[in-house]
Amino acid sequence: MLNAKIPDGPLEHKWASYRSRTPLVNPSNKRNLEIVVVGAGLAGASAAASLAELGYRVKCFCFQDSARRAHSIAAQGGINAAKNYQNDGDSVYRLFYDTIKGGDYRAREANVYRLAEVSANIIDQCVAQGVPFAREYGGYLSNRSFGGTQVQRTFYAAGQTGQQLLLGAYSALQRQVGTGSVQMYSRHEMLDIVMIDGKCRGIIARDLITGKLERHFGHAVLLCTGGYGNVFYLSTNAMGSNVTAAWKAHKRGAWFANPCYTQIHPTCIPVSGDHQSKLTLMSESLRNDGRIWVPKKKDDNRKPGEIPEEERDYYLERRYPAFGNLVPRDVASRAAKERCDAGYGVGASRMAVYLDFTFNMKRYGTVEANKQGLRDPSEEEIMRMGKAVVAEKYGNLFDMYKQITGEDPYEVPMRIYPAVHYTMGGLWVDYNLMTNVPGLYALGEANFSDHGANRLGASALMQGLADGYFVIPYTIGNYLSGEIRTPSISTGEQAFADAENNVRDGLDRLTGIGGNQTVDHFHKRLGKIMWDKCGMARNREGLGSAIGEIQSLREEFWKDLRIPGTQHELNPELEKAARVADFLELGELMCHDALHRDESCGGHFREEFQTEEGEALRNDEQFAYVAAWGMNGKNWDLHREDLKFDNIKIAQRSYK
C-alpha cells in the first residue's frame, strides 16, 4: 500500500491547509539550492521560471533547439478553468466532479480538487503574460464547451491555444535566463538519473550536437517530459516525444503507474497509408459546432452532399442525447469504431466518420442575416455569412485540414477517426508531486495523478501549468527545507561516474549491433502490435499474445538493428534507437498492466468487460486502485494505492 501523503481535513480545505503549514526555505538558503528541470514544455517552463523567480538556482534541459518547440505547442482547442464567466452553473466542485467522472473514477480526489481549485489562477497568470485569449465583443474572455461537460469553461486562442500558452511560459522562462537564475541547455537529452544515498542527486545528459555526455548535480530533479503515446508509432504526438526520461527513472527505482491508461482522441485525420510517421489532430473544439454522422446504409458510396438528412445517422446524438457530440473522448472514440466495424464507415478505407459543419454554418448565417436585417437572404448568402463566423473560430484548423487532405471542409464534411493522443499513466507521485524516489519529481503528463482512466479535453494544459506555476513552488519546499545543509555534490563523485559509464555502455551496445534493419522498421512493428492488441480495445488472449510478440521483437532488435555513425557525434538515428529500446520495454509493461486489470474503465477497454450497450464495465470492488509497478530485475512488482471516494458517489457513467 502506498502513502500518497494527502493532507487531513475536508477536501475543500486540504490545499489551503497544506500551504499554510508546509515548511519554507528562506531566501538566502534558496540561493544555495540547485534544481534540475528536465523538459521545457508548459510544465517544465512554468516550473523553471517559477522556481527561479523564488530564488532557486535552476538548470533546464530540452532536446529541442528551443523550448518554443516543445510538444505543448501542438495543443489546439483550449484550457479549462472554473471561472463561471458564462454564469451557467460552473464551480470548482463541478470541474472536480466532471474530471473524476470523466476519468471513470480512477483518479485521486485530493489532487483533482486541487487542480480545479487553482485553475482560475492559471487564466489570470496567462492574461497578465499577454496570452491572447479569444474575447467577446465587449472585451470579456470567451469560453466554449469541450467533451464530458455541460458548461462552457474552456478558454482558447483560436485553434492554437497551446502555442500561445507556451509562448507565455517561454517568456517567463527567458526572463529568468536573462537574469542568470536559469541555465538553459537546449539540444540535450537526459539519459539517466544519479542516485546517492537513496536520493536523486542529478542527471546524465547527452549533448545531441557533439555526442558528449555531461554530469549535472541537483538537490532535486523535476521530470516534465510529457507522455509516451509514441509507443504506438502512429499518434498525434510530435515525432520526438518519448518515454526515455521517465523510463530511466523507472529503472532506477521510480514506480510507473497505470501505464495501460492511454487516450484515443476521436477527431483525428484518418491514416492514409504506410508512408505516414504521425497523425494530425483536429481539435475537440470542433465538436462544439460540427455534427458527427455516418450514412444509415452500409457501404454507402455516395458523396456526403448526396445523402439526404433522413438517411444520416447522427449516432452520438442518438445514443447520448444529454451530451450529444460532446461526450468524453473515450466514449466518442469507441462509438466511431463501432460504427466503422459495423460497416457504416466512410472514405476509401471505410475507417472514418463525418464531422460536418454545414448545419451550423447555416445557423450562424441566419443569425448574422437577422443581425443585419436582411429579408429572405439566399442560401448562398446564408452560407457565406455562416462561413465567416466559423472561420473566425476555427479557421486555422480548417486550413490545416485542407493542406493535409486536399479537401475544403467548408464545402465537404471532414473525415475523422480515433487515434492515440495522450497518456494518463506515468510515474507515480504523491500529493507533493514527488515520486517514491526522494528528490525526484514528475510534473504534467509525465505523472499519472490527475486524469484517471480518461482525460477530459482541455485539461492537459490546465494540469501542466497548474503543476508548474502553482503546485511545485509550494510542495518542493517540503523536501528542500531538509536539504539546506546539503552542499552541492561534486559531479566527480563515483555515483556520477558510474551512471555516465552505464549510459556510455548502453550507447556503445546500440551502435555495435551492426545488423540490417532500421530503427523505424522495429518501431512500426511495435506500434502495430500495440495498436492491434493494446489499443482502443483489448482482450486477454490478445494481450497475452502481445507480450510474447514484444519480447521476441526486442530480442530481434538487439540482434539486427543497424545504426550508422557513432555516439560521439550528431546522430539522430542513435537518438531514435535509444528511445525505441525504451518503448520496447514499456510496451510489455503496458500489456502486463492491461492484462492484470480485469475490468473496463475509461480508455482501458477490455472486451470481456462491457455492458449490454457496449459501455465500459468497471469492477470497483477489486480494481479501485492505482497500479504502480516497480521494476524487479526483468519482472515487475505491483504496488497498490487504494482510491477512496469520500466526496463523490461512484456510479456507472452515463451521458444520456
XYZ file of C-alpha atoms in Angstrom:
656
model
C 0.000 0.000 0.000
C 1.284 3.423 -0.952
C 1.232 6.597 1.118
C 0.115 9.483 -1.067
C 0.717 11.969 1.795
C -2.672 13.577 1.328
C -3.366 16.275 3.954
C -6.082 15.696 6.515
C -9.276 17.707 6.674
C -12.190 18.497 4.371
C -11.475 18.257 0.658
C -12.031 21.951 0.001
C -9.560 22.932 2.741
C -6.720 20.469 2.080
C -4.654 22.657 -0.252
C -5.088 25.853 1.776
C -4.192 23.981 4.960
C -1.166 22.406 3.277
C 0.151 25.766 2.040
C -0.200 27.361 5.457
C 1.666 24.566 7.240
C 4.305 23.310 4.813
C 7.929 24.091 5.725
C 9.515 27.047 3.958
C 13.017 27.772 2.682
C 14.244 31.268 3.418
C 15.531 33.391 0.518
C 19.215 33.217 1.450
C 19.088 29.412 1.565
C 17.273 29.195 -1.777
C 20.309 30.731 -3.462
C 22.362 27.715 -2.339
C 19.960 25.094 -3.641
C 20.150 23.756 -7.198
C 17.205 22.279 -9.096
C 17.353 20.373 -12.381
C 14.277 20.660 -14.605
C 14.103 18.186 -17.489
C 11.708 19.319 -20.210
C 10.707 22.846 -21.177
C 7.094 22.495 -22.297
C 4.263 24.017 -20.296
C 5.035 22.102 -17.093
C 8.810 22.446 -17.366
C 8.982 26.072 -18.500
C 6.452 27.241 -15.911
C 8.183 25.294 -13.132
C 11.670 26.503 -14.059
C 10.508 30.123 -14.317
C 8.552 29.993 -11.041
C 11.322 28.322 -9.038
C 13.949 30.717 -10.379
C 11.687 33.645 -9.509
C 11.617 32.316 -5.943
C 15.422 32.402 -5.829
C 16.488 28.812 -6.519
C 19.320 28.092 -8.966
C 17.790 26.217 -11.875
C 19.139 24.219 -14.800
C 16.586 23.495 -17.529
C 17.066 20.881 -20.263
C 15.230 20.235 -23.524
C 16.137 18.102 -26.526
C 14.697 20.623 -28.997
C 16.724 23.553 -30.308
C 14.377 25.863 -28.399
C 11.824 25.475 -25.633
C 9.334 27.022 -28.077
C 9.331 23.711 -29.965
C 8.048 21.626 -27.049
C 5.065 19.432 -27.920
C 2.814 21.657 -25.793
C 2.750 23.934 -28.825
C 0.558 21.392 -30.653
C -2.422 21.708 -28.300
C -5.261 23.360 -30.157
C -8.640 23.711 -28.529
C -8.294 25.296 -25.109
C -7.628 25.184 -21.373
C -10.234 24.567 -18.676
C -10.829 26.813 -15.680
C -13.693 27.084 -13.209
C -14.342 30.819 -13.529
C -18.064 30.569 -14.393
C -17.831 33.523 -16.781
C -20.902 32.216 -18.603
C -22.934 32.134 -15.389
C -24.062 28.660 -16.472
C -23.619 26.874 -13.162
C -19.910 26.099 -13.202
C -17.890 25.885 -9.990
C -14.702 24.405 -8.589
C -16.690 21.409 -7.395
C -18.306 20.862 -10.792
C -14.936 20.923 -12.550
C -13.664 18.486 -9.928
C -16.704 16.248 -10.390
C -16.563 16.292 -14.196
C -12.858 15.381 -14.108
C -13.341 12.488 -11.692
C -16.345 11.185 -13.624
C -14.645 11.687 -16.990
C -11.701 9.637 -15.697
C -14.148 6.845 -14.830
C -13.480 7.157 -11.076
C -9.834 6.146 -11.285
C -8.184 9.396 -10.116
C -7.167 10.631 -6.672
C -9.761 13.032 -5.238
C -7.348 15.366 -3.449
C -5.156 16.015 -6.479
C -8.100 16.597 -8.799
C -9.776 19.043 -6.426
C -6.529 20.988 -6.080
C -6.277 21.131 -9.866
C -9.806 22.543 -10.124
C -9.101 24.972 -7.305
C -6.016 26.572 -8.897
C -7.420 26.536 -12.438
C -8.817 30.069 -12.195
C -5.396 31.409 -11.171
C -3.885 29.991 -14.365
C -6.076 32.183 -16.567
C -5.178 35.303 -14.579
C -1.484 34.407 -14.814
C -1.637 33.896 -18.571
C -3.661 37.050 -19.234
C -1.048 39.001 -17.262
C 1.621 37.465 -19.523
C -0.220 38.693 -22.589
C -1.666 35.407 -23.825
C -4.230 36.495 -26.482
C -7.271 34.530 -25.395
C -10.351 34.911 -27.560
C -12.697 37.627 -26.346
C -16.327 38.550 -26.815
C -17.299 41.802 -28.499
C -17.431 43.599 -25.149
C -13.930 42.503 -24.175
C -14.783 39.614 -21.871
C -12.817 36.402 -22.259
C -14.708 33.914 -24.397
C -15.482 30.311 -23.437
C -16.569 27.218 -25.317
C -17.562 23.665 -24.437
C -15.472 20.523 -24.520
C -16.385 16.866 -24.140
C -17.688 15.474 -20.870
C -19.188 18.732 -19.573
C -22.441 20.628 -19.793
C -20.941 24.053 -19.102
C -18.673 26.353 -21.098
C -15.387 26.578 -19.176
C -12.751 26.260 -21.896
C -10.644 29.355 -22.621
C -8.993 29.377 -26.029
C -6.920 31.279 -28.577
C -8.487 30.197 -31.875
C -7.046 26.744 -32.621
C -3.559 27.491 -31.296
C -4.081 27.695 -27.543
C -1.080 25.526 -26.694
C 1.231 27.672 -28.777
C 0.091 30.885 -27.125
C 0.297 29.454 -23.606
C 3.758 28.057 -24.329
C 4.942 31.445 -25.582
C 3.748 32.941 -22.298
C 5.623 30.354 -20.240
C 8.634 30.658 -22.542
C 8.724 34.419 -21.999
C 8.726 33.903 -18.231
C 11.483 31.311 -18.603
C 13.621 33.525 -20.840
C 13.312 36.371 -18.356
C 14.952 34.156 -15.765
C 17.571 33.027 -18.272
C 18.343 36.693 -18.844
C 18.818 37.345 -15.129
C 21.114 34.339 -14.820
C 18.766 32.460 -12.495
C 18.178 29.714 -15.092
C 20.854 27.986 -17.141
C 19.256 26.702 -20.333
C 20.557 23.541 -22.019
C 18.874 23.030 -25.386
C 19.690 20.053 -27.642
C 20.407 17.974 -24.531
C 18.686 14.703 -23.665
C 18.549 13.180 -20.188
C 19.644 9.542 -20.294
C 19.904 8.620 -16.603
C 19.382 9.888 -13.075
C 22.103 9.769 -10.431
C 21.338 8.204 -7.058
C 23.423 8.956 -3.940
C 22.461 7.549 -0.538
C 18.969 6.716 -1.744
C 18.211 10.199 -3.099
C 18.135 11.563 -6.627
C 21.088 13.926 -6.904
C 21.369 14.744 -10.579
C 21.270 13.538 -14.142
C 23.454 12.367 -17.013
C 22.631 14.247 -20.214
C 23.892 13.888 -23.767
C 24.728 16.925 -25.879
C 22.924 15.957 -29.071
C 25.184 18.119 -31.238
C 28.556 16.770 -30.106
C 27.522 13.475 -28.518
C 29.330 14.409 -25.301
C 27.944 13.015 -22.029
C 27.553 15.572 -19.233
C 27.026 15.305 -15.476
C 24.720 17.738 -13.682
C 24.053 17.892 -9.944
C 20.753 18.962 -8.404
C 19.365 18.942 -4.889
C 16.141 17.914 -6.631
C 15.267 16.785 -10.153
C 11.946 17.557 -11.885
C 10.874 15.427 -14.845
C 8.498 17.394 -17.088
C 8.957 15.267 -20.179
C 5.451 14.559 -21.421
C 3.759 11.297 -22.319
C 4.596 8.046 -24.080
C 1.956 7.858 -26.833
C 4.629 7.269 -29.470
C 4.970 3.696 -28.249
C 2.187 3.163 -30.826
C 4.387 4.717 -33.567
C 1.405 6.464 -35.171
C -0.006 9.051 -32.782
C -0.783 12.758 -32.622
C 2.417 13.343 -30.645
C 5.464 15.089 -32.087
C 7.847 12.525 -33.523
C 10.455 13.339 -30.872
C 8.097 12.699 -27.947
C 9.351 9.741 -25.931
C 9.370 7.969 -22.581
C 13.132 7.843 -22.016
C 13.484 10.208 -19.049
C 10.611 8.602 -17.132
C 11.729 5.112 -18.101
C 15.326 5.663 -16.951
C 13.923 6.878 -13.636
C 11.724 3.775 -13.522
C 14.761 1.540 -13.993
C 16.411 3.370 -11.075
C 13.502 2.585 -8.780
C 10.664 5.034 -9.569
C 7.297 3.301 -9.870
C 5.336 3.564 -13.121
C 1.598 3.945 -12.505
C -1.323 2.848 -14.687
C 0.722 2.509 -17.910
C -2.210 0.917 -19.782
C -4.298 4.102 -19.493
C -3.852 5.632 -22.938
C -6.275 8.049 -24.533
C -7.670 7.642 -28.001
C -8.762 11.003 -29.451
C -11.926 10.784 -31.594
C -11.244 13.643 -34.028
C -8.033 12.876 -35.922
C -7.385 12.841 -39.645
C -7.525 9.141 -40.638
C -4.470 7.120 -41.650
C -3.857 7.470 -45.369
C -1.068 4.938 -45.947
C 2.056 3.162 -44.744
C 4.184 6.199 -45.564
C 2.932 8.140 -42.528
C 5.090 8.722 -39.475
C 2.499 10.590 -37.388
C -1.152 11.601 -37.322
C -2.742 15.031 -37.139
C -5.287 16.072 -34.551
C -8.363 18.088 -35.336
C -9.263 19.891 -32.137
C -12.052 18.589 -29.952
C -13.402 22.133 -30.006
C -14.744 21.333 -33.479
C -17.360 19.151 -31.789
C -18.955 22.354 -30.470
C -20.327 23.266 -33.885
C -19.674 20.183 -36.006
C -22.126 17.265 -36.083
C -20.765 13.731 -36.350
C -22.592 11.249 -38.569
C -22.394 8.234 -40.862
C -24.812 7.014 -43.556
C -27.628 4.800 -42.347
C -26.898 2.407 -45.217
C -23.835 0.161 -45.086
C -21.056 0.665 -47.633
C -22.713 3.805 -48.962
C -20.583 5.121 -51.841
C -22.466 8.379 -52.353
C -20.783 11.705 -51.726
C -21.854 13.249 -48.401
C -23.776 16.043 -50.128
C -25.850 13.442 -51.986
C -27.048 11.765 -48.768
C -30.317 13.387 -47.582
C -30.815 14.330 -43.952
C -33.189 11.434 -43.222
C -30.526 8.940 -44.343
C -27.853 10.236 -41.965
C -27.193 8.652 -38.567
C -26.080 11.243 -36.010
C -25.127 8.365 -33.787
C -23.707 10.319 -30.823
C -26.807 12.484 -30.624
C -28.929 9.337 -30.930
C -27.109 7.340 -28.251
C -26.247 10.165 -25.819
C -28.960 12.830 -26.075
C -27.880 14.742 -22.943
C -24.330 15.348 -24.179
C -24.638 14.594 -27.898
C -21.421 15.247 -29.792
C -19.742 16.417 -26.568
C -19.421 13.059 -24.829
C -15.949 12.286 -23.397
C -13.201 11.184 -25.746
C -13.184 7.516 -24.851
C -16.947 7.246 -25.388
C -16.856 9.090 -28.727
C -13.880 7.032 -29.925
C -15.476 3.675 -29.184
C -18.725 4.785 -30.801
C -16.876 5.725 -34.020
C -15.027 2.407 -34.041
C -18.291 0.507 -33.525
C -19.958 2.234 -36.499
C -16.967 1.614 -38.768
C -16.598 -2.018 -37.671
C -20.303 -2.498 -38.389
C -19.819 -1.375 -41.996
C -21.018 2.234 -41.854
C -17.619 3.903 -42.210
C -16.890 6.436 -44.952
C -13.983 7.259 -47.222
C -11.807 4.912 -49.255
C -10.720 2.919 -46.199
C -14.197 2.840 -44.601
C -12.400 3.689 -41.352
C -13.712 7.219 -40.880
C -16.850 9.158 -39.944
C -18.007 12.613 -40.980
C -17.587 15.790 -38.944
C -19.961 18.175 -40.673
C -20.280 21.960 -40.214
C -22.983 22.565 -42.795
C -25.820 22.732 -40.271
C -24.135 25.298 -38.037
C -22.851 27.381 -40.940
C -26.485 27.771 -41.932
C -27.475 28.572 -38.354
C -24.727 31.167 -37.925
C -25.525 32.583 -41.344
C -29.181 33.035 -40.439
C -28.243 34.729 -37.161
C -25.902 37.108 -38.978
C -28.573 37.837 -41.611
C -31.043 38.684 -38.846
C -28.483 40.984 -37.224
C -28.068 42.831 -40.486
C -31.815 42.984 -41.058
C -31.698 41.135 -44.367
C -35.020 39.871 -45.663
C -35.187 36.418 -47.166
C -31.438 36.005 -47.745
C -30.454 33.430 -50.330
C -28.979 30.066 -49.358
C -25.655 31.216 -50.785
C -25.752 34.388 -48.690
C -26.584 32.441 -45.534
C -23.691 30.033 -46.078
C -21.286 32.892 -46.791
C -22.180 34.644 -43.535
C -22.010 31.430 -41.555
C -18.634 30.581 -43.065
C -17.241 33.884 -41.801
C -18.283 33.078 -38.219
C -16.906 29.535 -38.379
C -13.664 30.793 -39.948
C -13.188 33.245 -37.089
C -13.487 30.441 -34.522
C -11.760 27.566 -36.303
C -10.128 28.967 -39.442
C -6.569 27.724 -38.857
C -7.857 24.201 -38.178
C -9.830 24.210 -41.408
C -6.763 25.427 -43.285
C -4.671 22.653 -41.746
C -7.200 20.017 -42.776
C -7.278 21.300 -46.345
C -3.482 21.343 -46.613
C -3.245 17.725 -45.461
C -6.207 16.172 -47.278
C -6.746 18.455 -50.243
C -10.432 18.777 -49.307
C -12.134 22.013 -48.275
C -14.051 21.411 -45.006
C -16.161 24.487 -45.696
C -17.540 22.643 -48.733
C -17.480 18.967 -47.658
C -17.522 17.354 -44.198
C -14.226 16.443 -42.559
C -13.400 12.755 -42.324
C -12.148 11.786 -38.853
C -11.204 8.625 -36.961
C -9.805 7.943 -33.462
C -6.048 7.893 -32.872
C -3.618 7.687 -29.938
C -3.276 11.105 -28.335
C -2.471 11.339 -24.602
C -1.290 9.016 -21.854
C -2.906 9.172 -18.433
C -0.362 6.777 -16.939
C 3.072 7.945 -15.849
C 5.417 7.988 -12.893
C 3.635 7.528 -9.571
C 3.722 10.697 -7.454
C 2.324 11.640 -4.075
C 0.419 14.837 -3.227
C 3.733 16.730 -3.360
C 4.327 15.525 -6.957
C 7.329 13.556 -5.690
C 7.896 10.024 -6.925
C 8.742 7.255 -4.480
C 12.408 8.191 -5.112
C 13.312 11.041 -2.708
C 14.254 14.205 -4.557
C 12.735 13.091 -7.871
C 9.531 14.825 -9.005
C 7.284 14.347 -12.040
C 5.018 17.095 -13.406
C 2.420 17.350 -16.151
C 1.822 14.401 -18.464
C 4.922 12.665 -17.082
C 2.987 11.763 -13.919
C -0.231 9.795 -13.501
C -2.046 11.867 -10.943
C -4.987 13.870 -12.244
C -6.881 12.231 -15.109
C -7.735 8.704 -14.043
C -8.522 6.386 -16.949
C -9.569 9.126 -19.397
C -8.577 12.780 -19.666
C -11.264 15.329 -20.433
C -10.443 17.667 -23.293
C -8.651 20.942 -22.424
C -7.356 19.538 -19.123
C -3.783 18.760 -20.232
C -2.780 22.410 -20.485
C -4.534 23.048 -17.194
C -2.557 20.350 -15.376
C 0.815 21.264 -16.866
C 0.527 24.922 -15.866
C -1.064 24.146 -12.504
C 1.818 21.840 -11.584
C 4.470 24.299 -12.733
C 3.087 27.666 -11.647
C 1.069 26.893 -8.536
C 1.827 23.465 -7.053
C 5.536 22.647 -7.217
C 6.672 26.063 -5.872
C 4.982 25.120 -2.593
C 5.486 21.371 -2.425
C 9.181 21.321 -3.276
C 9.880 23.376 -0.162
C 8.591 20.463 1.888
C 11.635 18.476 0.710
C 14.263 21.173 0.186
C 13.760 22.589 3.678
C 15.548 19.442 4.846
C 18.355 19.864 2.300
C 19.654 23.312 3.252
C 22.689 21.753 4.977
C 23.488 19.553 1.976
C 26.291 21.209 -0.007
C 26.487 20.913 -3.769
C 27.878 17.474 -4.528
C 30.769 17.293 -6.948
C 29.988 15.577 -10.231
C 33.331 13.844 -9.776
C 31.720 11.546 -7.203
C 31.750 7.838 -8.072
C 27.954 7.711 -8.433
C 28.125 10.210 -11.300
C 30.965 8.304 -12.945
C 29.084 5.015 -12.639
C 25.910 6.499 -14.129
C 27.841 8.045 -17.024
C 29.612 4.765 -17.729
C 26.272 2.975 -17.688
C 24.909 5.390 -20.304
C 28.037 5.128 -22.446
C 27.944 1.332 -22.362
C 24.308 1.360 -23.455
C 25.019 3.667 -26.404
C 28.050 1.600 -27.412
C 25.916 -1.504 -27.303
C 23.367 0.086 -29.665
C 25.941 1.289 -32.187
C 27.784 -2.016 -32.019
C 24.890 -4.279 -33.019
C 25.725 -3.991 -36.728
C 22.514 -5.551 -38.019
C 20.486 -4.850 -41.150
C 17.246 -3.171 -40.067
C 16.476 0.492 -39.364
C 15.068 1.887 -36.145
C 11.767 2.731 -37.851
C 11.422 -0.893 -39.006
C 11.212 -2.043 -35.401
C 9.206 0.944 -34.179
C 6.499 0.371 -36.802
C 6.215 -3.296 -35.890
C 5.955 -2.468 -32.195
C 3.307 0.143 -32.944
C 1.179 -2.331 -34.875
C 1.339 -4.873 -32.044
C 0.359 -2.223 -29.513
C -2.488 -0.764 -31.604
C -3.945 -4.137 -32.582
C -3.749 -5.747 -29.124
C -3.425 -2.964 -26.551
C -5.118 -0.091 -28.380
C -8.716 1.079 -28.447
C -9.880 -2.400 -27.412
C -8.018 -5.192 -25.578
C -8.747 -8.764 -24.541
C -6.965 -11.412 -22.512
C -5.894 -13.526 -25.470
C -4.572 -10.573 -27.454
C -2.650 -9.103 -24.531
C -1.028 -12.430 -23.730
C -0.027 -12.783 -27.366
C 1.291 -9.215 -27.476
C 3.633 -9.799 -24.543
C 5.263 -12.720 -26.313
C 5.478 -10.821 -29.606
C 7.088 -7.799 -27.951
C 9.649 -9.987 -26.191
C 10.570 -11.627 -29.497
C 10.722 -8.270 -31.265
C 13.001 -6.917 -28.552
C 15.401 -9.832 -28.986
C 15.433 -9.224 -32.736
C 16.028 -5.503 -32.159
C 19.181 -6.194 -30.147
C 20.463 -8.572 -32.828
C 19.533 -6.957 -36.141
C 19.405 -3.177 -35.581
C 21.661 -1.053 -37.745
C 22.718 2.453 -36.660
C 25.091 4.429 -38.876
C 27.763 6.540 -37.186
C 28.903 6.632 -33.567
C 27.728 8.088 -30.288
C 30.409 10.799 -30.390
C 28.689 12.981 -32.985
C 25.337 14.341 -34.091
C 23.416 11.105 -34.678
C 19.610 11.301 -34.888
C 19.331 7.563 -35.620
C 21.074 6.799 -32.330
C 18.656 9.124 -30.522
C 15.685 7.283 -32.026
C 17.189 3.866 -31.308
C 17.677 4.614 -27.606
C 14.078 5.792 -27.363
C 12.676 2.776 -29.195
C 14.685 0.479 -26.909
C 12.770 2.030 -24.008
C 9.447 1.736 -25.849
C 10.097 -1.990 -26.353
C 10.293 -2.415 -22.591
C 7.452 -0.048 -21.770
C 5.151 -1.758 -24.300
C 5.500 -5.038 -22.445
C 4.646 -3.365 -19.121
C 1.603 -1.691 -20.687
C 0.310 -5.088 -21.783
C 1.001 -6.585 -18.339
C -0.920 -3.736 -16.717
C -3.864 -4.085 -19.128
C -3.887 -7.862 -18.617
C -3.926 -7.656 -14.821
C -6.809 -5.138 -14.755
C -9.871 -7.348 -15.294
C -12.299 -4.519 -15.922
C -13.017 -1.784 -18.413
C -12.621 1.845 -17.386
C -12.148 4.966 -19.468
C -9.550 4.441 -22.181
C -8.818 0.910 -20.923
C -11.495 -1.128 -22.691
C -11.317 -4.880 -22.112
C -13.769 -6.515 -24.499
C -14.666 -9.158 -21.895
C -15.971 -6.444 -19.553
C -18.695 -4.314 -21.118
C -22.357 -3.574 -20.517
C -25.124 -4.795 -22.785
C -24.964 -1.425 -24.518
C -21.223 -1.722 -25.181
C -20.077 0.699 -22.470
C -17.127 0.207 -20.109
C -17.938 -2.085 -17.164
C -15.836 -1.276 -14.102
C -15.077 -3.581 -11.200
C -14.879 -1.162 -8.278
C -14.654 -3.832 -5.607
C -11.404 -5.256 -6.948
C -9.770 -2.538 -9.061
C -10.481 0.853 -7.496
C -6.778 1.451 -7.053
C -3.721 2.910 -8.735
C -1.447 0.162 -10.070
C 2.137 1.338 -9.525
C 4.712 -1.026 -10.988
C 8.260 -1.331 -9.677
C 10.974 -2.989 -11.733
C 12.365 -6.155 -10.172
C 15.095 -7.490 -12.442
C 13.331 -8.419 -15.688
C 9.924 -8.517 -13.986
C 7.653 -6.032 -12.239
C 6.152 -5.906 -8.749
C 2.729 -4.358 -8.182
C 2.257 -1.632 -5.555
C -1.315 -0.517 -4.867
C -2.719 2.835 -3.856
C -6.362 2.360 -2.952
C -8.619 5.154 -4.171
C -11.102 6.473 -1.628
C -14.123 8.488 -2.712
C -15.435 10.405 0.270
C -16.925 13.297 -1.686
C -18.298 11.638 -4.806
C -20.594 8.657 -5.128
C -19.173 6.125 -7.569
C -21.656 5.176 -10.258
C -21.805 3.765 -13.756
C -21.007 6.661 -16.068
C -23.958 7.917 -18.065
C -24.024 10.697 -20.670
C -27.560 10.012 -21.877
